[in-house]
Tab-separated table of C-alpha atoms and ligand atoms in Angstrom:
chain	number	residue	atom	x	y	z
A	1	MET	CA	-85.441	82.018	31.531
A	2	GLU	CA	-82.815	84.604	30.808
A	3	TYR	CA	-83.111	86.566	27.686
A	4	ALA	CA	-80.655	88.782	25.648
A	5	SER	CA	-80.949	90.922	22.502
A	6	ILE	CA	-79.375	90.369	19.180
A	7	LEU	CA	-78.462	93.322	16.919
A	8	GLY	CA	-81.192	93.496	14.288
A	9	ILE	CA	-83.599	91.272	15.899
A	10	SER	CA	-86.451	92.679	17.936
A	11	THR	CA	-87.613	89.452	19.790
A	12	PRO	CA	-85.696	88.719	22.700
A	13	ALA	CA	-83.565	85.627	22.517
A	14	SER	CA	-83.748	83.211	25.301
A	15	ARG	CA	-80.144	82.363	26.626
A	16	VAL	CA	-80.631	78.677	26.138
A	17	GLY	CA	-81.403	78.118	22.415
A	18	LEU	CA	-83.017	74.566	21.181
A	19	GLY	CA	-80.368	73.061	18.728
A	20	THR	CA	-82.270	70.807	16.198
A	21	TRP	CA	-79.469	69.003	14.393
A	22	ALA	CA	-80.553	65.531	15.493
A	23	MET	CA	-84.130	66.257	14.251
A	24	GLY	CA	-82.735	66.287	10.760
A	25	GLY	CA	-82.831	62.391	11.054
A	26	THR	CA	-79.282	61.769	9.629
A	27	GLN	CA	-75.960	61.527	11.686
A	28	TRP	CA	-77.705	60.678	15.096
A	29	GLY	CA	-78.993	57.516	14.525
A	30	GLY	CA	-82.472	58.551	13.271
A	31	THR	CA	-85.361	60.322	14.591
A	32	ASP	CA	-89.043	60.572	14.946
A	33	ASP	CA	-90.802	63.856	13.406
A	34	ASP	CA	-93.909	63.964	15.812
A	35	GLU	CA	-91.549	63.586	18.761
A	36	SER	CA	-89.437	66.309	17.434
A	37	VAL	CA	-92.303	68.680	16.961
A	38	ARG	CA	-93.450	67.855	20.726
A	39	THR	CA	-89.772	68.748	21.692
A	40	ILE	CA	-90.107	72.207	19.960
A	41	HIS	CA	-93.366	72.794	21.578
A	42	ALA	CA	-92.014	71.845	24.963
A	43	ALA	CA	-89.034	74.256	24.379
A	44	LEU	CA	-91.480	77.042	23.573
A	45	ASP	CA	-93.643	76.272	26.724
A	46	LEU	CA	-90.434	76.440	28.814
A	47	GLY	CA	-89.646	79.959	27.519
A	48	ILE	CA	-86.939	79.134	24.917
A	49	THR	CA	-87.632	81.566	22.029
A	50	LEU	CA	-84.552	80.754	20.021
A	51	ILE	CA	-84.360	77.745	17.760
A	52	ASP	CA	-81.293	76.699	15.666
A	53	THR	CA	-81.445	74.641	12.674
A	54	ALA	CA	-79.544	74.412	9.306
A	55	PRO	CA	-80.126	72.909	5.854
A	56	ALA	CA	-77.328	70.620	6.448
A	57	TYR	CA	-79.341	68.883	9.203
A	58	GLY	CA	-80.946	65.864	7.265
A	59	PHE	CA	-80.674	67.839	3.901
A	60	GLY	CA	-83.514	70.319	4.846
A	61	HIS	CA	-85.549	67.790	6.974
A	62	SER	CA	-84.582	69.777	10.363
A	63	GLU	CA	-85.750	73.047	8.912
A	64	GLU	CA	-89.093	71.374	7.708
A	65	VAL	CA	-89.738	69.892	11.249
A	66	VAL	CA	-88.912	73.477	12.673
A	67	GLY	CA	-91.320	75.109	10.218
A	68	ARG	CA	-94.000	72.601	11.006
A	69	ALA	CA	-93.691	72.913	14.614
A	70	ILE	CA	-93.888	76.707	14.324
A	71	ALA	CA	-96.873	76.365	12.053
A	72	GLU	CA	-98.915	74.175	14.209
A	73	ARG	CA	-98.194	76.295	17.270
A	74	GLY	CA	-98.378	79.988	15.977
A	75	GLY	CA	-96.836	82.914	17.447
A	76	ARG	CA	-94.024	83.134	14.540
A	77	GLU	CA	-93.362	86.561	15.763
A	78	ARG	CA	-92.168	85.519	19.254
A	79	ILE	CA	-89.494	83.106	18.030
A	80	VAL	CA	-86.015	83.838	16.773
A	81	VAL	CA	-85.500	81.352	13.917
A	82	ALA	CA	-81.897	80.789	13.301
A	83	THR	CA	-80.774	79.068	10.362
A	84	LYS	CA	-77.791	78.683	8.380
A	85	VAL	CA	-76.566	78.813	4.655
A	86	GLY	CA	-73.340	77.665	2.521
A	87	LEU	CA	-73.083	73.965	2.718
A	88	GLU	CA	-74.112	72.747	-0.757
A	89	GLN	CA	-75.533	69.086	-0.943
A	90	ARG	CA	-73.158	66.962	-3.080
A	91	GLY	CA	-74.279	63.464	-3.272
A	92	ASP	CA	-74.861	62.176	0.388
A	93	GLY	CA	-72.613	64.696	1.782
A	94	VAL	CA	-72.069	68.458	1.780
A	95	ILE	CA	-69.175	70.661	0.926
A	96	ARG	CA	-68.656	74.287	1.733
A	97	ASN	CA	-70.006	76.878	-0.826
A	98	SER	CA	-70.846	80.361	0.309
A	99	SER	CA	-70.811	81.964	-3.220
A	100	ARG	CA	-73.572	84.701	-3.976
A	101	GLN	CA	-75.239	82.138	-6.387
A	102	GLN	CA	-75.579	79.490	-3.678
A	103	LEU	CA	-76.784	81.856	-0.919
A	104	ASN	CA	-79.628	83.332	-3.147
A	105	ARG	CA	-80.466	79.850	-4.076
A	106	GLU	CA	-80.652	78.427	-0.676
A	107	VAL	CA	-82.645	81.141	1.125
A	108	GLU	CA	-85.580	80.724	-0.927
A	109	VAL	CA	-85.483	76.954	-0.425
A	110	SER	CA	-85.081	77.524	3.377
A	111	LEU	CA	-88.017	80.047	3.723
A	112	ARG	CA	-90.207	77.468	1.961
A	113	ARG	CA	-89.212	74.870	4.359
A	114	LEU	CA	-89.453	76.978	7.455
A	115	ARG	CA	-92.962	78.410	6.043
A	116	THR	CA	-92.093	81.896	6.761
A	117	ASP	CA	-91.179	84.958	4.858
A	118	TYR	CA	-88.345	85.898	6.814
A	119	ILE	CA	-85.419	84.460	8.738
A	120	ASP	CA	-84.422	85.983	11.992
A	121	LEU	CA	-80.719	85.186	11.897
A	122	TYR	CA	-78.992	83.761	8.850
A	123	GLN	CA	-75.673	82.392	9.464
A	124	VAL	CA	-72.873	81.224	7.267
A	125	HIS	CA	-72.343	77.662	8.531
A	126	TRP	CA	-68.598	77.121	7.637
A	127	PRO	CA	-65.845	79.575	6.104
A	128	ASP	CA	-65.483	78.753	2.373
A	129	PHE	CA	-62.121	79.459	1.349
A	130	ALA	CA	-62.972	79.334	-2.336
A	131	THR	CA	-65.101	82.441	-2.082
A	132	PRO	CA	-64.076	85.893	-0.833
A	133	TYR	CA	-65.610	86.684	2.546
A	134	GLU	CA	-66.594	90.120	1.025
A	135	GLU	CA	-68.782	88.320	-1.591
A	136	THR	CA	-70.604	86.208	1.041
A	137	ALA	CA	-71.232	89.396	3.146
A	138	GLN	CA	-72.339	91.548	0.303
A	139	ALA	CA	-74.728	88.841	-0.863
A	140	LEU	CA	-76.100	88.567	2.738
A	141	PHE	CA	-76.437	92.224	3.222
A	142	GLU	CA	-78.602	92.319	-0.017
A	143	LEU	CA	-80.790	89.480	1.369
A	144	GLN	CA	-81.287	91.545	4.701
A	145	ARG	CA	-82.118	94.950	2.713
A	146	ALA	CA	-84.683	92.817	0.783
A	147	GLY	CA	-86.216	91.772	4.104
A	148	LYS	CA	-85.737	88.046	3.705
A	149	ILE	CA	-83.455	87.807	6.678
A	150	ARG	CA	-83.291	90.136	9.925
A	151	ALA	CA	-79.792	89.684	10.808
A	152	ILE	CA	-76.583	88.032	9.759
A	153	GLY	CA	-74.312	85.711	11.589
A	154	VAL	CA	-71.218	83.375	10.848
A	155	SER	CA	-70.233	80.086	12.369
A	156	ASN	CA	-66.793	78.536	12.627
A	157	TYR	CA	-65.209	81.742	11.523
A	158	ALA	CA	-61.762	82.872	12.532
A	159	ILE	CA	-61.134	86.564	13.550
A	160	GLU	CA	-59.457	87.576	10.556
A	161	ALA	CA	-62.644	86.406	8.544
A	162	MET	CA	-65.095	87.982	10.654
A	163	GLU	CA	-63.097	91.340	10.506
A	164	ARG	CA	-63.097	91.189	6.763
A	165	PHE	CA	-66.837	90.235	6.822
A	166	ARG	CA	-68.002	93.077	9.015
A	167	ARG	CA	-66.305	95.671	6.932
A	168	ILE	CA	-69.236	95.098	4.229
A	169	ALA	CA	-72.103	93.930	6.327
A	170	PRO	CA	-73.338	94.250	9.678
A	171	LEU	CA	-72.372	91.224	11.592
A	172	SER	CA	-74.683	90.209	14.486
A	173	SER	CA	-73.510	86.807	15.811
A	174	ALA	CA	-71.035	84.396	15.541
A	175	GLN	CA	-71.615	80.594	16.349
A	176	PRO	CA	-68.535	78.763	17.677
A	177	PRO	CA	-68.358	75.486	19.702
A	178	LEU	CA	-68.253	75.864	23.528
A	179	ASN	CA	-68.597	73.359	26.446
A	180	LEU	CA	-66.536	72.330	29.457
A	181	PHE	CA	-64.193	70.312	27.319
A	182	GLU	CA	-64.143	72.265	24.110
A	183	ARG	CA	-63.272	75.877	25.174
A	184	GLU	CA	-60.754	76.946	22.625
A	185	ALA	CA	-63.271	79.686	21.630
A	186	LEU	CA	-62.655	81.105	25.153
A	187	GLU	CA	-59.135	82.187	24.194
A	188	GLU	CA	-59.796	84.654	21.374
A	189	ILE	CA	-62.894	84.291	19.416
A	190	ILE	CA	-65.365	84.964	22.189
A	191	PRO	CA	-63.443	87.882	23.676
A	192	TRP	CA	-63.273	89.324	20.311
A	193	CYS	CA	-67.016	88.993	19.967
A	194	ARG	CA	-67.515	90.620	23.198
A	195	ALA	CA	-65.213	93.694	22.443
A	196	HIS	CA	-66.975	94.241	19.131
A	197	GLY	CA	-70.639	93.662	20.112
A	198	VAL	CA	-71.215	90.489	18.137
A	199	SER	CA	-73.483	87.993	19.922
A	200	THR	CA	-72.278	84.573	20.352
A	201	LEU	CA	-74.561	81.350	19.948
A	202	THR	CA	-72.374	78.656	21.386
A	203	TYR	CA	-72.851	75.089	20.125
A	204	GLY	CA	-72.461	71.517	21.750
A	205	ALA	CA	-73.236	72.740	25.281
A	206	LEU	CA	-73.358	69.155	26.135
A	207	CYS	CA	-70.571	67.862	24.205
A	208	ARG	CA	-72.873	65.656	22.034
A	209	GLY	CA	-74.342	64.124	25.190
A	210	LEU	CA	-71.083	63.270	27.012
A	211	LEU	CA	-71.865	66.070	29.629
A	212	THR	CA	-75.376	64.849	30.422
A	213	GLY	CA	-74.055	62.494	32.923
A	214	THR	CA	-76.145	59.722	31.484
A	215	MET	CA	-73.184	58.082	29.299
A	216	LYS	CA	-71.708	54.918	30.384
A	217	GLU	CA	-68.745	52.786	29.569
A	218	ASP	CA	-70.982	50.437	27.748
A	219	THR	CA	-73.100	53.095	26.016
A	220	ARG	CA	-73.214	52.092	22.256
A	221	PHE	CA	-74.466	54.207	19.207
A	222	GLU	CA	-76.896	52.870	16.490
A	223	GLY	CA	-76.788	53.248	12.810
A	224	ASP	CA	-75.262	56.379	11.292
A	225	ASP	CA	-74.697	58.094	14.740
A	226	LEU	CA	-71.504	60.281	14.390
A	227	ARG	CA	-70.264	59.438	17.945
A	228	LYS	CA	-69.171	56.054	16.316
A	229	THR	CA	-66.419	57.805	14.997
A	230	ASP	CA	-66.172	60.898	17.357
A	231	PRO	CA	-62.625	60.575	18.940
A	232	LYS	CA	-63.909	61.826	22.341
A	233	PHE	CA	-66.171	58.633	22.380
A	234	LEU	CA	-63.504	56.092	21.410
A	235	PRO	CA	-60.619	54.476	23.451
A	236	PRO	CA	-58.438	55.550	25.356
A	237	ARG	CA	-60.159	59.034	25.513
A	238	TYR	CA	-63.581	57.975	26.310
A	239	ALA	CA	-62.819	56.496	29.666
A	240	GLN	CA	-60.977	59.852	30.473
A	241	TYR	CA	-63.809	62.107	29.540
A	242	LEU	CA	-66.211	59.826	31.741
A	243	GLN	CA	-63.947	60.070	34.679
A	244	ALA	CA	-64.032	63.935	34.375
A	245	VAL	CA	-67.957	63.882	34.081
A	246	GLN	CA	-68.103	61.623	37.047
A	247	ARG	CA	-66.131	63.967	39.187
A	248	LEU	CA	-67.864	66.940	37.995
A	249	ALA	CA	-71.294	65.476	38.584
A	250	GLN	CA	-70.388	64.765	42.193
A	251	PHE	CA	-69.165	68.244	42.772
A	252	ALA	CA	-72.127	69.729	41.175
A	253	SER	CA	-74.499	67.531	43.384
A	254	GLU	CA	-72.415	68.268	46.645
A	255	ARG	CA	-71.824	72.079	45.986
A	256	TYR	CA	-75.074	73.260	44.257
A	257	SER	CA	-77.443	70.361	44.457
A	258	LYS	CA	-77.473	70.467	40.602
A	259	GLY	CA	-77.398	67.605	38.337
A	260	MET	CA	-74.621	67.367	35.721
A	261	LEU	CA	-76.580	68.659	32.801
A	262	PRO	CA	-77.718	71.827	34.397
A	263	PHE	CA	-74.088	72.313	35.650
A	264	ALA	CA	-72.561	71.932	32.138
A	265	ILE	CA	-75.343	74.422	30.577
A	266	ARG	CA	-74.573	77.048	33.480
A	267	TRP	CA	-70.900	76.718	33.020
A	268	VAL	CA	-71.426	77.979	29.209
A	269	LEU	CA	-73.765	80.620	30.314
A	270	ASP	CA	-71.382	82.122	32.855
A	271	GLN	CA	-68.513	82.687	30.400
A	272	PRO	CA	-68.060	86.290	29.829
A	273	GLY	CA	-69.260	87.034	26.099
A	274	VAL	CA	-71.595	84.054	25.735
A	275	THR	CA	-75.111	85.225	24.607
A	276	VAL	CA	-76.805	81.881	23.912
A	277	ALA	CA	-75.908	78.262	24.724
A	278	LEU	CA	-77.376	75.867	22.077
A	279	TRP	CA	-78.737	72.786	23.732
A	280	GLY	CA	-79.621	69.907	21.332
A	281	ALA	CA	-82.536	67.904	22.091
A	282	ARG	CA	-85.185	65.818	20.450
A	283	HIS	CA	-87.383	64.349	23.268
A	284	PRO	CA	-89.596	66.807	25.310
A	285	GLY	CA	-88.582	65.235	28.557
A	286	GLU	CA	-84.976	65.876	27.889
A	287	LEU	CA	-85.667	69.700	28.342
A	288	ALA	CA	-86.877	69.045	31.855
A	289	PRO	CA	-83.672	70.124	33.729
A	290	LEU	CA	-83.918	73.493	32.220
A	291	ARG	CA	-85.848	74.578	35.216
A	292	GLU	CA	-82.480	73.799	37.180
A	293	VAL	CA	-80.293	76.192	34.783
A	294	THR	CA	-81.345	79.507	35.823
A	295	GLY	CA	-81.134	81.576	38.964
A	296	TRP	CA	-77.792	80.692	40.146
A	297	SER	CA	-74.177	81.024	38.993
A	298	LEU	CA	-70.828	79.144	39.258
A	299	ASP	CA	-68.327	81.005	41.563
A	300	SER	CA	-64.748	81.483	40.862
A	301	GLU	CA	-63.623	78.496	43.076
A	302	ALA	CA	-66.125	76.319	41.207
A	303	LEU	CA	-64.731	77.402	37.750
A	304	ALA	CA	-61.148	76.711	39.054
A	305	TYR	CA	-62.054	73.432	40.554
A	306	THR	CA	-63.839	72.553	37.073
A	307	ASP	CA	-60.795	73.501	35.184
A	308	SER	CA	-58.572	71.225	37.507
A	309	VAL	CA	-60.736	68.155	36.972
A	310	VAL	CA	-60.883	68.294	33.311
A	311	SER	CA	-57.089	68.873	32.951
A	312	GLU	CA	-56.256	66.104	35.648
A	313	SER	CA	-58.743	63.609	33.851
A	314	VAL	CA	-58.478	64.313	30.440
A	315	ARG	CA	-54.804	63.442	29.567
A	316	ASP	CA	-55.523	63.235	25.687
A	317	PRO	CA	-57.739	66.021	25.094
A	318	VAL	CA	-59.269	66.267	21.526
A	319	GLY	CA	-61.526	69.138	20.026
A	320	PRO	CA	-64.520	69.053	17.768
A	321	GLU	CA	-62.507	69.143	14.421
A	322	PHE	CA	-63.855	65.942	13.166
A	323	MET	CA	-66.981	67.589	12.412
A	324	ALA	CA	-65.848	70.144	10.000
A	325	PRO	CA	-67.290	69.473	6.353
A	326	PRO	CA	-64.809	69.342	3.389
A	327	GLU	CA	-63.576	72.460	1.540
A	328	ARG	CA	-64.233	73.250	-2.020
A	329	HIS	CA	-60.938	72.825	-4.295
A	330	PRO	CA	-59.310	76.054	-4.213
A	331	ASP	CA	-59.444	76.160	-8.077
A	332	GLU	CA	-63.309	76.106	-7.840
A	333	ARG	CA	-63.953	79.853	-8.475
A	334	SER	CA	-66.772	81.321	-6.639
A	335	GLY	CA	-70.212	80.319	-8.397
A	336	ALA	CA	-68.362	78.117	-11.024
A	337	PRO	CA	-70.057	75.136	-12.118
A	338	VAL	CA	-68.403	71.888	-10.941
B	401	LIG	P1	-75.245	69.019	22.401
B	401	LIG	O1	-76.285	69.854	22.590
B	401	LIG	O2	-73.893	69.089	22.955
B	401	LIG	O3	-75.619	67.320	22.822
B	401	LIG	C1	-76.919	66.780	22.183
B	401	LIG	C2	-77.105	65.358	22.995
B	401	LIG	O4	-77.385	65.627	24.335
B	401	LIG	C3	-77.999	64.583	22.460
B	401	LIG	O5	-77.141	63.174	22.211
B	401	LIG	C4	-79.117	64.380	23.252
B	401	LIG	O6	-79.589	63.047	23.523
B	401	LIG	C5	-78.402	64.726	24.533
B	401	LIG	N1	-79.349	65.085	25.706
B	401	LIG	C6	-79.783	66.548	25.790
B	401	LIG	N2	-80.664	66.613	26.827
B	401	LIG	C7	-80.472	65.388	27.351
B	401	LIG	C8	-81.047	65.008	28.648
B	401	LIG	N3	-81.693	65.726	29.365
B	401	LIG	N4	-80.637	63.641	29.009
B	401	LIG	C9	-79.822	63.000	28.383
B	401	LIG	N5	-79.576	63.273	27.222
B	401	LIG	C10	-79.549	64.632	26.688
B	401	LIG	O7	-75.077	68.659	20.830
B	401	LIG	P2	-75.365	69.237	19.496
B	401	LIG	O8	-76.715	68.914	19.159
B	401	LIG	O9	-74.225	68.777	18.701
B	401	LIG	O10	-75.281	70.692	19.588
B	401	LIG	C11	-76.304	71.798	19.938
B	401	LIG	C12	-76.616	72.424	18.504
B	401	LIG	O11	-75.573	73.267	18.191
B	401	LIG	C13	-77.150	71.599	17.478
B	401	LIG	O12	-78.488	70.816	17.485
B	401	LIG	C14	-77.021	72.581	16.335
B	401	LIG	O13	-78.146	73.479	16.433
B	401	LIG	C15	-75.701	73.246	16.801
B	401	LIG	N6	-74.493	72.878	16.277
B	401	LIG	C16	-73.970	73.652	15.374
B	401	LIG	C17	-72.711	73.422	14.771
B	401	LIG	C18	-72.194	74.292	13.814
B	401	LIG	O14	-71.220	73.985	12.952
B	401	LIG	N7	-72.527	75.644	13.749
B	401	LIG	C19	-72.063	72.213	15.019
B	401	LIG	C20	-72.735	71.394	16.130
B	401	LIG	C21	-73.990	71.866	16.758
B	401	LIG	P3	-80.419	62.223	22.134
B	401	LIG	O15	-79.302	61.756	21.332
B	401	LIG	O16	-81.317	61.393	23.115
B	401	LIG	O17	-81.223	63.318	21.436
């Protein structure tokens, strides 16, 4: 495993982090808690030290599962617990809210669910345009000074927002989407982070499973699985993405004797400015290909070939925007009752 350091956190962070969204039990067709706990333990056994979760994942359930897994295993100080804040539950959905009041309320609940007295990395999940960034940054800075959180991060933030934010509070990390098919963050966000010493935890390394090489034309998703409405998994694009994966899998095998999944994760890790690639898994066996991820790199020819395959095969590319949660109405002042 490769490790990196994140400003404010003394525990080394593994460059592959475990994503626990699906462990929340919603939006991914259901899940099994015991299996999720076993997956977290398998990740720790394989050298993963960073676990990414959020209150929004199953309305707190993912955090509870992470808390349980760490309590059962022990060694809390050797784990980088990264969670998020700023999505308020409203009915059976969430809405952006990064007001001071919301942050102060949420942190206590997350600490309880995670069964810990500190959070290593506390990330604002999505920008809330109804709250000044300065208010959010100040509130987080106070939580840091109170010892409840070790480091502050943001996710899905634009550069201008990060600039305003870091005038008020030390910004340790940003979390943008990044994978072979969703690479907009490479244009400005990740270079900006690199230039300003902000670590990046990039999400969706496997493009919600598309880049595992296991998806087929007749793959069907069950229950509330978000891939039923993900435009990449619908005609006419699905066939285009599958074709790209098929060609890349053949290349990874012939050129590097690697599977599609390790190739996709390596591609993320090899992008300058990427600190950690988040890999979503909920079955212990899914992490087995981790061993194939380290000890090699894609050369410039492979990177260029990959680009050409993606642009030739995917004629109607689409990003991950469908995942963005709703914004508060601009009239909803920060902290105002609704
Ligand atoms: P992902 O890592 O791109 O892909 C997860 C999918 O890959 C799941 O469907 C999983 O299968 C499949 N998979 C994993 N290992 C596999 C294997 N060995 N063989 C076959 N399939 C395999 O997706 P993600 O979970 O969306 O992203 C990773 C993490 O990033 C999340 O868990 C979360 O922590 C974070 N994230 C953050 C944001 C944000 O706004 N900040 C947004 C999205 C994600 P199963 O369905 O069987 O589990």
